[in-house]
Protein backbone atom coordinates (compact mmCIF):
# COMPACT_ATOMS: atom_id res chain seq x y z
CA SER A 1 104.45 177.24 95.72
CA GLN A 2 104.57 174.87 98.68
CA ASN A 3 106.72 172.37 96.79
CA ALA A 4 109.24 175.05 95.82
CA LEU A 5 109.56 176.18 99.43
CA GLN A 6 110.15 172.63 100.63
CA LEU A 7 112.74 171.98 97.94
CA GLU A 8 114.53 175.19 98.87
CA LYS A 9 114.79 173.99 102.47
CA ILE A 10 116.58 170.87 101.23
CA ASN A 11 118.76 172.71 98.75
CA SER A 12 119.85 175.29 101.32
CA ALA A 13 120.74 172.67 103.95
CA LEU A 14 124.40 171.86 104.58
CA PHE A 15 123.77 168.14 104.18
CA VAL A 16 121.18 165.38 104.40
CA LEU A 17 121.14 163.06 107.41
CA SER A 18 119.67 159.65 106.56
CA LEU A 19 118.76 157.52 109.58
CA ASP A 20 118.27 153.94 108.37
CA ASP A 21 116.51 150.99 109.97
CA THR A 22 118.92 148.67 108.15
CA THR A 23 121.63 146.80 110.06
CA PRO A 24 124.35 145.72 107.59
CA THR A 25 126.93 143.43 109.17
CA GLU A 26 129.02 142.29 106.20
CA PRO A 27 131.04 144.63 103.94
CA LYS A 28 129.19 143.41 100.84
CA GLU A 29 125.80 144.14 102.42
CA ALA A 30 126.96 147.52 103.69
CA MET A 31 128.26 148.44 100.24
CA SER A 32 124.81 147.89 98.69
CA VAL A 33 123.03 149.84 101.43
CA PHE A 34 125.41 152.77 101.25
CA LEU A 35 125.72 152.81 97.47
CA HIS A 36 122.02 152.90 96.55
CA ASN A 37 119.65 151.29 99.13
CA TYR A 38 117.22 151.05 96.20
CA GLY A 39 116.73 154.79 96.47
CA LEU A 40 114.96 154.53 99.82
CA ASN A 41 115.65 157.20 102.44
CA ARG A 42 118.10 159.02 100.18
CA TRP A 43 118.29 162.43 98.49
CA ALA A 44 120.89 161.73 95.85
CA ASP A 45 120.77 165.24 94.35
CA LYS A 46 122.26 166.59 97.58
CA SER A 47 126.01 167.09 97.48
CA LEU A 48 126.56 165.48 100.87
CA GLN A 49 124.67 162.77 102.75
CA PHE A 50 125.46 161.27 106.13
CA ILE A 51 123.95 157.79 106.36
CA VAL A 52 123.69 156.16 109.79
CA CYS A 53 122.24 152.67 110.24
CA ALA A 54 120.48 151.22 113.26
CA ASN A 55 123.62 149.29 114.27
CA SER A 56 125.80 152.45 114.06
CA SER A 57 127.31 151.56 110.68
CA ALA A 58 127.76 154.87 108.91
CA THR A 59 129.09 156.45 105.75
CA ILE A 60 129.45 159.71 103.90
CA SER A 61 127.89 159.64 100.45
CA PHE A 62 128.81 162.50 98.17
CA GLU A 63 128.06 163.62 94.66
CA HIS A 64 131.35 164.11 92.83
CA ALA A 65 130.82 167.25 90.73
CA TRP A 66 131.46 169.77 93.51
CA GLY A 67 134.65 168.25 94.92
CA ASP A 68 136.91 165.28 95.47
CA GLY A 69 137.88 162.73 98.06
CA VAL A 70 140.47 164.97 99.70
CA ALA A 71 137.77 167.29 101.06
CA VAL A 72 135.60 164.41 102.24
CA VAL A 73 138.56 162.73 103.94
CA ARG A 74 139.23 165.93 105.87
CA LEU A 75 135.61 165.93 107.01
CA ALA A 76 135.71 162.23 107.91
CA ASN A 77 138.93 162.71 109.87
CA GLU A 78 137.42 165.56 111.90
CA ILE A 79 134.35 163.47 112.73
CA PHE A 80 136.46 160.43 113.58
CA ASP A 81 138.86 162.35 115.80
CA THR A 82 135.98 163.98 117.67
CA THR A 83 134.24 160.67 118.34
CA ILE A 84 137.50 159.17 119.61
CA ASN A 85 138.53 162.11 121.79
CA LYS A 86 135.00 162.96 122.97
CA PRO A 87 133.17 159.63 122.82
CA ARG A 88 130.17 160.73 124.90
CA PRO A 89 127.91 163.53 123.69
CA LEU A 90 127.00 166.28 126.09
CA ALA A 91 123.70 165.74 127.89
CA ILE A 92 121.16 168.13 126.43
CA PRO A 93 117.63 168.54 127.82
CA THR A 94 115.09 167.22 125.33
CA SER A 95 113.24 170.52 125.50
CA LEU A 96 116.24 172.19 123.88
CA SER A 97 116.63 169.60 121.13
CA PRO A 98 115.43 170.66 117.68
CA THR A 99 112.13 169.07 116.74
CA PRO A 100 112.13 167.49 113.27
CA LYS A 101 109.45 168.81 110.95
CA LYS A 102 108.04 166.78 108.12
CA LEU A 103 108.28 168.40 104.70
CA GLU A 104 104.92 168.03 103.00
CA PHE A 105 104.74 167.98 99.19
CA ARG A 106 101.71 168.30 96.97
CA ILE A 107 101.95 165.41 94.54
CA SER A 108 99.65 165.11 91.53
CA ASP A 109 98.68 161.74 90.10
CA ARG A 110 100.93 162.39 87.11
CA VAL A 111 103.95 163.12 89.31
CA ARG A 112 103.13 160.07 91.43
CA ASP A 113 103.22 157.95 88.26
CA TYR A 114 106.66 159.36 87.45
CA ILE A 115 107.82 158.53 90.97
CA ASP A 116 106.62 154.95 90.58
CA LEU A 117 108.39 154.71 87.22
CA ALA A 118 111.61 156.06 88.73
CA ARG A 119 111.35 153.62 91.65
CA ASN A 120 110.92 150.64 89.32
CA THR A 121 113.71 151.80 87.01
CA LEU A 122 116.09 152.23 89.93
CA LYS A 123 115.18 148.82 91.35
CA GLU A 124 115.90 147.21 87.99
CA LYS A 125 119.25 148.99 87.79
CA ALA A 126 120.18 148.17 91.38
CA ASP A 127 119.22 144.52 90.92
CA SER A 128 121.61 144.32 87.97
CA LEU A 129 124.49 145.67 90.06
CA SER A 130 126.79 143.14 91.71
CA VAL A 131 129.14 143.97 94.56
CA ASN A 132 132.06 141.73 95.53
CA VAL A 133 134.40 142.49 98.41
CA MET A 134 137.98 141.33 98.93
CA LEU A 135 139.74 141.40 102.31
CA TYR A 136 143.30 140.11 101.96
CA ASP A 137 145.58 139.87 104.98
CA THR A 138 148.47 137.67 103.82
CA PHE A 139 150.49 140.87 103.52
CA ASN A 140 149.81 144.57 103.97
CA LYS A 141 151.10 148.11 103.54
CA LYS A 142 153.74 147.76 106.26
CA TYR A 143 155.07 144.59 104.66
CA LEU A 144 155.39 146.24 101.24
CA LYS A 145 157.15 149.25 102.75
CA GLU A 146 159.66 146.88 104.35
CA LYS A 147 160.18 145.35 100.92
CA GLN A 148 160.78 148.89 99.60
CA LEU A 149 157.87 148.70 97.19
CA SER A 150 155.06 151.19 96.64
CA PRO A 151 151.88 149.68 98.15
CA ASP A 152 149.70 151.49 95.62
CA ALA A 153 151.82 150.27 92.72
CA ILE A 154 151.58 146.67 93.93
CA MET A 155 147.81 146.93 94.29
CA GLN A 156 147.46 148.37 90.80
CA LEU A 157 149.76 145.69 89.42
CA ALA A 158 147.56 143.05 91.06
CA PHE A 159 144.51 144.53 89.29
CA GLN A 160 146.31 144.21 85.96
CA LEU A 161 147.40 140.63 86.67
CA ALA A 162 143.86 139.69 87.71
CA TYR A 163 142.34 141.16 84.57
CA TYR A 164 144.91 139.46 82.35
CA ARG A 165 144.14 136.11 84.00
CA GLN A 166 140.51 136.61 83.07
CA TYR A 167 140.73 138.13 79.59
CA LYS A 168 144.33 137.74 78.35
CA THR A 169 144.53 141.42 77.47
CA SER A 170 145.25 144.78 79.08
CA PRO A 171 142.30 147.06 79.99
CA SER A 172 141.99 150.83 79.79
CA THR A 173 142.48 151.74 83.44
CA TYR A 174 141.77 154.89 85.44
CA GLU A 175 143.30 155.76 88.79
CA SER A 176 142.36 159.05 90.41
CA CYS A 177 145.27 161.23 91.56
CA SER A 178 144.76 164.40 93.58
CA THR A 179 146.24 167.67 92.33
CA ALA A 180 145.26 169.49 95.52
CA GLY A 181 148.83 170.80 95.72
CA PHE A 182 147.77 173.37 93.12
CA ARG A 183 145.33 176.18 93.75
CA HIS A 184 141.87 174.99 92.67
CA GLY A 185 143.45 171.63 91.85
CA ARG A 186 141.05 168.72 91.45
CA THR A 187 142.36 165.47 89.99
CA GLU A 188 144.51 164.04 87.23
CA THR A 189 144.41 160.54 85.82
CA VAL A 190 147.07 157.93 86.37
CA ARG A 191 147.08 155.24 83.68
CA PRO A 192 148.21 152.08 85.53
CA ALA A 193 147.99 149.80 82.49
CA SER A 194 151.39 149.99 80.82
CA ILE A 195 153.90 147.99 78.83
CA ALA A 196 155.57 147.16 82.15
CA THR A 197 152.38 145.73 83.68
CA MET A 198 151.62 143.83 80.47
CA ASN A 199 155.10 142.33 80.46
CA CYS A 200 154.62 141.29 84.08
CA ALA A 201 151.23 139.73 83.36
CA LYS A 202 152.62 137.81 80.39
CA GLY A 203 155.64 136.69 82.40
CA PHE A 204 153.54 135.33 85.25
CA GLU A 205 151.24 133.62 82.75
CA ALA A 206 154.23 132.00 81.06
CA ALA A 207 155.49 130.81 84.45
CA ARG A 208 152.14 129.18 85.20
CA GLU A 209 152.35 127.40 81.87
CA GLY A 210 155.80 126.04 82.75
CA GLN A 211 157.75 128.10 80.23
CA GLY A 212 160.80 128.46 82.47
CA VAL A 213 160.41 131.98 83.86
CA THR A 214 162.82 132.27 86.78
CA THR A 215 162.14 133.92 90.12
CA ASN A 216 164.76 136.56 89.38
CA GLU A 217 162.97 137.37 86.14
CA LYS A 218 159.69 137.73 88.04
CA ILE A 219 161.38 140.04 90.54
CA LYS A 220 162.57 142.27 87.71
CA LEU A 221 159.11 142.30 86.13
CA ILE A 222 157.54 143.41 89.43
CA ARG A 223 160.17 146.08 90.04
CA ASP A 224 159.87 147.47 86.53
CA ALA A 225 156.09 147.74 86.89
CA VAL A 226 156.34 149.36 90.33
CA SER A 227 158.99 151.82 89.19
CA TRP A 228 156.97 152.88 86.15
CA HIS A 229 153.78 153.28 88.17
CA SER A 230 155.53 155.44 90.77
CA LYS A 231 156.81 157.65 87.95
CA LEU A 232 153.28 158.05 86.55
CA VAL A 233 151.90 159.01 89.97
CA ARG A 234 154.60 161.64 90.48
CA GLU A 235 153.91 163.13 87.06
CA ALA A 236 150.13 163.22 87.60
CA ALA A 237 150.41 164.81 91.05
CA THR A 238 152.74 167.54 89.75
CA GLY A 239 150.59 168.56 86.79
CA LYS A 240 152.40 166.53 84.14
CA GLY A 241 149.56 164.18 83.26
CA PHE A 242 147.86 164.27 79.86
CA ASP A 243 144.21 163.32 80.42
CA ARG A 244 142.92 166.62 81.80
CA HIS A 245 144.93 168.54 79.19
CA LEU A 246 143.37 166.58 76.34
CA PHE A 247 139.93 166.89 77.91
CA ALA A 248 140.31 170.69 78.08
CA LEU A 249 141.32 170.80 74.41
CA LYS A 250 138.29 168.66 73.52
CA CYS A 251 135.97 171.03 75.43
CA LEU A 252 137.49 174.04 73.67
CA ALA A 253 137.04 172.37 70.29
CA GLU A 254 133.39 171.63 71.03
CA ALA A 255 132.84 175.20 72.27
CA GLU A 256 134.14 176.49 68.94
CA SER A 257 131.97 174.06 66.95
CA ALA A 258 135.05 172.12 65.95
CA SER A 259 133.92 168.79 67.37
CA ASP A 260 135.05 166.97 64.21
CA VAL A 261 138.76 167.26 65.15
CA PRO A 262 140.25 163.99 63.81
CA PHE A 263 142.33 163.36 66.93
CA PHE A 264 139.26 163.13 69.16
CA LYS A 265 137.50 160.82 66.70
CA ASP A 266 140.43 158.42 66.49
CA PRO A 267 139.49 154.89 67.64
CA SER A 268 142.53 154.74 69.92
CA TYR A 269 141.42 157.90 71.76
CA ASN A 270 137.93 156.50 72.21
CA LYS A 271 139.31 153.17 73.42
CA LEU A 272 141.55 154.97 75.91
CA ASN A 273 138.53 156.77 77.36
CA ASN A 274 136.28 153.73 77.48
CA ILE A 275 137.37 152.90 81.02
CA ILE A 276 137.26 149.22 81.98
CA LEU A 277 138.97 149.37 85.37
CA SER A 278 137.97 152.53 87.25
CA THR A 279 139.92 152.64 90.51
CA SER A 280 140.21 155.00 93.44
CA THR A 281 141.56 154.86 96.99
CA LEU A 282 141.42 157.00 100.12
CA ALA A 283 144.26 156.51 102.57
CA THR A 284 143.00 157.38 106.03
CA PRO A 285 142.34 155.41 109.23
CA SER A 286 138.96 157.12 109.64
CA ILE A 287 137.45 155.27 106.68
CA ALA A 288 137.15 151.48 106.70
CA PHE A 289 136.08 151.20 103.07
CA GLY A 290 135.05 153.26 100.08
CA GLY A 291 133.31 152.40 96.87
CA PHE A 292 131.32 153.51 93.85
CA GLY A 293 129.38 152.07 90.95
CA PRO A 294 130.83 151.14 87.55
CA VAL A 295 131.41 154.17 85.32
CA ASN A 296 129.79 152.40 82.37
CA GLU A 297 127.98 149.14 81.62
CA ASP A 298 131.24 147.38 80.74
CA SER A 299 133.42 148.57 83.60
CA TYR A 300 134.58 147.51 87.04
CA GLY A 301 134.20 150.11 89.79
CA ILE A 302 137.01 149.42 92.25
CA GLY A 303 137.35 151.25 95.54
CA TYR A 304 140.42 149.89 97.30
CA ARG A 305 142.33 150.17 100.56
CA VAL A 306 145.97 149.47 101.44
CA ASN A 307 146.64 149.73 105.17
CA ASP A 308 148.75 148.13 107.90
CA GLN A 309 146.17 145.42 108.54
CA PHE A 310 144.99 144.28 105.13
CA LEU A 311 144.50 144.99 101.45
CA GLY A 312 140.88 145.50 100.48
CA ALA A 313 138.78 146.11 97.39
CA ASN A 314 135.10 146.79 96.72
CA VAL A 315 134.38 145.65 93.17
CA SER A 316 131.09 146.68 91.54
CA THR A 317 129.95 145.39 88.16
CA TYR A 318 126.97 145.10 85.84
CA PRO A 319 126.01 141.76 84.20
CA SER A 320 128.51 142.06 81.34
CA ARG A 321 131.37 141.56 83.82
CA ASP A 322 132.01 138.85 86.43
CA GLY A 323 133.10 140.64 89.59
CA ALA A 324 133.32 137.44 91.65
CA GLU A 325 135.76 135.90 89.18
CA PHE A 326 137.80 139.11 89.15
CA VAL A 327 138.09 139.08 92.95
CA SER A 328 139.13 135.42 92.85
CA ASN A 329 141.81 136.23 90.27
CA LEU A 330 142.89 139.24 92.31
CA ILE A 331 143.56 137.02 95.33
CA LEU A 332 145.49 134.55 93.17
CA SER A 333 147.56 137.41 91.72
CA LEU A 334 148.38 138.79 95.17
CA ASN A 335 149.42 135.30 96.24
CA GLU A 336 151.75 135.08 93.25
CA ILE A 337 153.32 138.43 94.10
CA TYR A 338 153.71 137.37 97.73
CA GLU A 339 155.43 134.14 96.70
CA VAL A 340 158.02 136.12 94.75
CA LEU A 341 158.59 138.64 97.54
CA GLU A 342 159.09 135.81 100.05
CA SER A 343 161.61 134.00 97.85
CA PRO A 344 165.30 133.85 98.89
CA GLU A 345 166.18 135.65 95.66
CA TYR A 346 164.32 138.81 96.69
CA THR A 347 166.38 141.19 98.81
CA THR A 348 165.97 144.88 99.50
CA GLU A 349 169.69 145.38 98.92
CA SER A 350 169.45 144.16 95.34
CA ASN A 351 166.39 146.37 95.02
CA LYS A 352 168.53 149.40 95.88
CA LYS A 353 171.20 148.43 93.37
CA GLU A 354 168.73 148.24 90.55
């Protein structure tokens, strides 16, 4: 049929190029346009979309099932390097340029009703999504390296401190870690929420309440949390994580009609996999920001950056969570960490000794 032929043209294409009339100027506005744009001028079923706005703001939007950020970063780097090294496109006669052809679909009234329903449903969902952006430049990646601290560990610690400020508890947290060092490797999960981060959160809370927590004690709490996080990242990257292993066992059990395995029905296992803070970062100069929606109705979707200019986070939430308050607490937590790192008691030499 005509519709099938048109769909095949889309499915067989390498990617979708979306040319938008929108002109986002602020990160928060750009995040909404690039994340959903209310479904307008998008083909979300396509694995890869290049979105270019009228003011040259651009992004790569990709569906996650086929691959991970490592592949997209490689693509982004190639595009970025080409635009820097060859900033002017070659002049091509318009007669040789490909002429766009409109894809015509035959739409019945029933299908049109479904389209209207989908449009309204998406609008309702998009309207319920909040996006809050943090740009923090009091310190940066270079500063943390000079302090001999893992920038990623500090950022993850700040997320934990911010959440504890808000809820006085520790959330189930997901951090994506690439296992591309292995053949066919995809990702493993790092679990940033730990006893060490909880101890740090409680210690900073006690200090705010005037319970006599010394600066040296705060330094130790930060170092313990950073050290533990770095250990978790090393284990995940080298195939020593546990999440993917347990997930594989769960899939095997379900395939053998053994879905009633007590371990996978345990409340603690379900709580572990009800992700509250879902976090991911891409470290490359070719990408200014990255982001994604919450993984469930009760979660925070946090795409973050740690570079030599600033620390940044895109925080997406649904109504059950207050993303603006979280960002405010995140800034306060980073300020607290900075105060400790700037104290006379903190030295890199003592860091080495410990």
